[in-house]
mmCIF file of C-alpha atoms in Angstrom:
data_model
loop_
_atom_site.group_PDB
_atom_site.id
_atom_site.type_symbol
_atom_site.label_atom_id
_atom_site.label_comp_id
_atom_site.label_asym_id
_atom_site.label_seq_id
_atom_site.Cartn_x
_atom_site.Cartn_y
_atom_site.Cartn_z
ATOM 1 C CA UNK A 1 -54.468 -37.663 -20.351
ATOM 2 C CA UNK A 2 -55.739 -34.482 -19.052
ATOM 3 C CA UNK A 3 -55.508 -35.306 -15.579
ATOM 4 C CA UNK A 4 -51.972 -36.429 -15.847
ATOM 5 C CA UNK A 5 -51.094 -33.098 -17.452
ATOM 6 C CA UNK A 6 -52.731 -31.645 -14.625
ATOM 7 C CA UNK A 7 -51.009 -33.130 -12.165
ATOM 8 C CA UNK A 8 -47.855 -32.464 -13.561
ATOM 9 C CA UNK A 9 -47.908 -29.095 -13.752
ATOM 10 C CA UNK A 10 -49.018 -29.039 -9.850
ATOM 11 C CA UNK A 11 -46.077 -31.332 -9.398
ATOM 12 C CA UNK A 12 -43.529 -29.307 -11.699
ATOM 13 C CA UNK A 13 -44.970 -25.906 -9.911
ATOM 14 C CA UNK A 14 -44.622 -27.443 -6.271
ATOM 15 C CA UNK A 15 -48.359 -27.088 -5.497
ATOM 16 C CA UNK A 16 -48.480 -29.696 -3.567
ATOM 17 C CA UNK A 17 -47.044 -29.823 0.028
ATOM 18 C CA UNK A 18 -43.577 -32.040 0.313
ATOM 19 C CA UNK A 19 -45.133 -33.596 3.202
ATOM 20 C CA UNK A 20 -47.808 -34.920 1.611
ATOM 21 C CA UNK A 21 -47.751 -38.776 -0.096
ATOM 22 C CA UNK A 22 -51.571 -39.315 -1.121
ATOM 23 C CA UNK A 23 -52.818 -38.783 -4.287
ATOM 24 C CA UNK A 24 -49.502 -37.403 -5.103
ATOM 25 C CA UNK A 25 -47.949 -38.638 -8.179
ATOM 26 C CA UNK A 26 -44.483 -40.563 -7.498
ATOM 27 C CA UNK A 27 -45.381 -40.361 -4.237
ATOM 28 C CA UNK A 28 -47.413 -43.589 -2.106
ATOM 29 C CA UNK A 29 -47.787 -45.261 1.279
ATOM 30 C CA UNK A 30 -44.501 -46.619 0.712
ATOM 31 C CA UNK A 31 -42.646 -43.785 0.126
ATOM 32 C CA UNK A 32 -43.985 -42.114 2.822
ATOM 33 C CA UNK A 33 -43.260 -45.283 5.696
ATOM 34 C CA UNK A 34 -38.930 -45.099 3.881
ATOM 35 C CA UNK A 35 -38.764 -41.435 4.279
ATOM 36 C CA UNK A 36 -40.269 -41.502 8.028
ATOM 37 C CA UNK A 37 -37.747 -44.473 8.714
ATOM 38 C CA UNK A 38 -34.706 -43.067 7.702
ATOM 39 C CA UNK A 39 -35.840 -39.582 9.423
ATOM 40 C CA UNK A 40 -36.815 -41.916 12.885
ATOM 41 C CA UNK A 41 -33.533 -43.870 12.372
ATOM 42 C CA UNK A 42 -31.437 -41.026 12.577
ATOM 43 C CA UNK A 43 -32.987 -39.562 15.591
ATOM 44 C CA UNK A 44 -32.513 -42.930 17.249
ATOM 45 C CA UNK A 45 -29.202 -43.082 15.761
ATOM 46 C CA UNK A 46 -27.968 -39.494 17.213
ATOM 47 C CA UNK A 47 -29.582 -41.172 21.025
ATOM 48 C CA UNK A 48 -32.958 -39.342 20.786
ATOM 49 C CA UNK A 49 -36.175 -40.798 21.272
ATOM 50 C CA UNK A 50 -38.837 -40.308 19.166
ATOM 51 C CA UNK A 51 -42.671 -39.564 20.305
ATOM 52 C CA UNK A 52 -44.927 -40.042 17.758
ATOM 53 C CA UNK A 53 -48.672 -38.534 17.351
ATOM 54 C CA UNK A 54 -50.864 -40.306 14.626
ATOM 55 C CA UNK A 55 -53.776 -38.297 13.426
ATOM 56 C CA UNK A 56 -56.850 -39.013 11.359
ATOM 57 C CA UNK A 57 -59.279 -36.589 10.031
ATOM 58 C CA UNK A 58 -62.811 -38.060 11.030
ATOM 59 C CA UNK A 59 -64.980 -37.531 7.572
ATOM 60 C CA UNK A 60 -62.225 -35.936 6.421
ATOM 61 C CA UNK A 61 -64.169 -35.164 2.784
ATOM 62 C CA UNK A 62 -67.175 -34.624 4.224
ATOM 63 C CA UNK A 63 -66.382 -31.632 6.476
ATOM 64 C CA UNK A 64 -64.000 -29.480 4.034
ATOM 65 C CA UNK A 65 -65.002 -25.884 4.629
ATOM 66 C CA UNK A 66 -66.095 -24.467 1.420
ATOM 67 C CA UNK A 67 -65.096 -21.071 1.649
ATOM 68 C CA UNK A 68 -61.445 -22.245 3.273
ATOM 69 C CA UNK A 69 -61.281 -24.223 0.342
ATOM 70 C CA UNK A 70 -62.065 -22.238 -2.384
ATOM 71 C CA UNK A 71 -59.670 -19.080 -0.658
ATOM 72 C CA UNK A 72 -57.003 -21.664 -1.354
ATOM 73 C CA UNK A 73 -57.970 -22.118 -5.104
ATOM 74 C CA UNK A 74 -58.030 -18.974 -5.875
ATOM 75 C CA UNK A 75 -55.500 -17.743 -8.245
ATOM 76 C CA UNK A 76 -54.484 -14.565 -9.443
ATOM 77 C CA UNK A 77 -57.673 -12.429 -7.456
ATOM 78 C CA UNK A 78 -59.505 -15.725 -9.958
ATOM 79 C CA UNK A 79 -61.889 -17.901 -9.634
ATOM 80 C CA UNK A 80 -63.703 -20.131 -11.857
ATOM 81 C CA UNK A 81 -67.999 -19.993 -11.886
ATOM 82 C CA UNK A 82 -69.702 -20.727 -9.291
ATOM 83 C CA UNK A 83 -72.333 -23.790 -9.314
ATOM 84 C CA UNK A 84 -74.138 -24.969 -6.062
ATOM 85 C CA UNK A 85 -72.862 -27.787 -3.836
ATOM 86 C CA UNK A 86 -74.305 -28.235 -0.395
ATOM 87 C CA UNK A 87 -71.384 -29.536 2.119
ATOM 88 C CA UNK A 88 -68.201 -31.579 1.576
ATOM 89 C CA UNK A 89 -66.535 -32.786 -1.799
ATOM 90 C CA UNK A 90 -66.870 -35.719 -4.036
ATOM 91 C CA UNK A 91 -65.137 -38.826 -2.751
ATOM 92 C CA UNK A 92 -63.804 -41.576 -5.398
ATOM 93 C CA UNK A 93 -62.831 -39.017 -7.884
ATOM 94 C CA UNK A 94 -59.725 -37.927 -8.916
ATOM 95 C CA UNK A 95 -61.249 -33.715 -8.244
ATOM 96 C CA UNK A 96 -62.054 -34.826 -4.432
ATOM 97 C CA UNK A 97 -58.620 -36.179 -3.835
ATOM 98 C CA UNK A 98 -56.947 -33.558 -5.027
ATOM 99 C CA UNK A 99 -58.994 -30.939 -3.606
ATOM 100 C CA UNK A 100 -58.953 -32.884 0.055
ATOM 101 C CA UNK A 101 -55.175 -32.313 -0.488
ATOM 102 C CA UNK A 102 -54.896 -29.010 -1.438
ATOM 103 C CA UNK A 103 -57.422 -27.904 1.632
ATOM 104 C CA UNK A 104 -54.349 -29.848 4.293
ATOM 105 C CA UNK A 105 -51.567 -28.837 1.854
ATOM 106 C CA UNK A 106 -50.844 -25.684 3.883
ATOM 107 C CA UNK A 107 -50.628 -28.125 7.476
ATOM 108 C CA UNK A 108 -47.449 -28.285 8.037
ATOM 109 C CA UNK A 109 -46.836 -24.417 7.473
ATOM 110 C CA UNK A 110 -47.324 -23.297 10.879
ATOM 111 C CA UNK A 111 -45.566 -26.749 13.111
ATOM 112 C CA UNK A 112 -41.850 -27.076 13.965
ATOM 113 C CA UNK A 113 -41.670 -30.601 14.174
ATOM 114 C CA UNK A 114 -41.868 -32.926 11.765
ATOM 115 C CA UNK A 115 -45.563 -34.123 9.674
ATOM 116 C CA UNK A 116 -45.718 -36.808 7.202
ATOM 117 C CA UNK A 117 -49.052 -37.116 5.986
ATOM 118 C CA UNK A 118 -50.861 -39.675 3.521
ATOM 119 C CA UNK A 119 -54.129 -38.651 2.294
ATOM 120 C CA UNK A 120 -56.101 -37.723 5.554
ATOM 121 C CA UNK A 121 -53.797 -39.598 8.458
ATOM 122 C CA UNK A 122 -50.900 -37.198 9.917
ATOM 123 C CA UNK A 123 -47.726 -38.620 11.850
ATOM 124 C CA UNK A 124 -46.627 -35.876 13.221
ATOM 125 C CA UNK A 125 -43.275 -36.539 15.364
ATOM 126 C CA UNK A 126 -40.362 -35.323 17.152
ATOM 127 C CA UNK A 127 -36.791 -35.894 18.280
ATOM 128 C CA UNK A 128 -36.909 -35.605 22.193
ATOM 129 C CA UNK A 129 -33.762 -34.309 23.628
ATOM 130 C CA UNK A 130 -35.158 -32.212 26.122
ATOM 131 C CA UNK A 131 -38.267 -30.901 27.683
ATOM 132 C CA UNK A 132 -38.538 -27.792 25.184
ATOM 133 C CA UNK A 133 -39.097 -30.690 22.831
ATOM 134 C CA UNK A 134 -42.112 -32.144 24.572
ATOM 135 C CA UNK A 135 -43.572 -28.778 24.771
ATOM 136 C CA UNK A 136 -43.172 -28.175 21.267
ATOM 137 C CA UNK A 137 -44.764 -31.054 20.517
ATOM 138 C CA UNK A 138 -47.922 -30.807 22.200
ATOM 139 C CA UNK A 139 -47.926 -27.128 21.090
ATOM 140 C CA UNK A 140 -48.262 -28.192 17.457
ATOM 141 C CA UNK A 141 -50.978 -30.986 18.740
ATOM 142 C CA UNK A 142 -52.564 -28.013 20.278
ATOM 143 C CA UNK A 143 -52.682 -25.900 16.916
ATOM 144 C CA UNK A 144 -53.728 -28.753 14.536
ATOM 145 C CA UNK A 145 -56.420 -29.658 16.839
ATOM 146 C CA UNK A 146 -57.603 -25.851 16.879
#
């Protein structure tokens, strides 16, 4: 029960990024694939193509930055103790998803097109109307791969 209540108040408080549909309460594969249709579907309808980029974090929970990770934990100028953990977090618990999602939770921050993400793979697309459009594209390619 704890872990629901948990969740809830990161869901109530908007901690998690709107983007984001893994390990997400309410949120799944599914609802990710309907909300990226009806976005793509309108694009098509308005006579834009859409490029698409598909992205996947290689060992995505095994190279989390630690102190990235806990900067974004911190709350209030808090933190909690400290115990000793050598590299990445723990996978097949409910802590490592939700950390893994809190670390990418700020990703779509700095883009202008559009990101749907689901755990650790990224679509990241965009209308293409004109060539300002490409470019803006492969900037935000450029910055997520930085």
């Amino acid at each position: 029960m704890d872990k629901l209540v948990n969740l809830n108040h990161m869901m109530n408080d908007d901690l998690f990024c709107y983007v984001q549909h893994g390990f997400v309460p309410r949120r799944s594969c599914t609802t990710q694939l309907l909300v990226t249709l009806e976005r793509w579907t309108e694009l098509l309808d308005d006579g834009d193509p859409v490029d698409v980029i598909y992205l996947g974090f290689r060992n995505a929970f095994d190279t989390i930055t630690h102190r990235r990770l806990i900067n974004k934990l911190e709350v209030n100028g808090k933190l909690s103790t400290w115990t000793g953990i050598l590299s990445g977090i723990p996978q097949g618990r409910v802590l490592g998803s939700i950390l893994f999602v809190l670390f990418i939770n700020d990703l779509p921050d700095d883009i202008t097109c559009t990101a749907k993400i689901f755990a650790d793979d990224t679509k990241l697309f965009q209308g293409i109307s004109s060539h300002e459009d490409c470019l803006q594209l492969q900037g935000d390619l450029n910055w997520l791969v930085d």
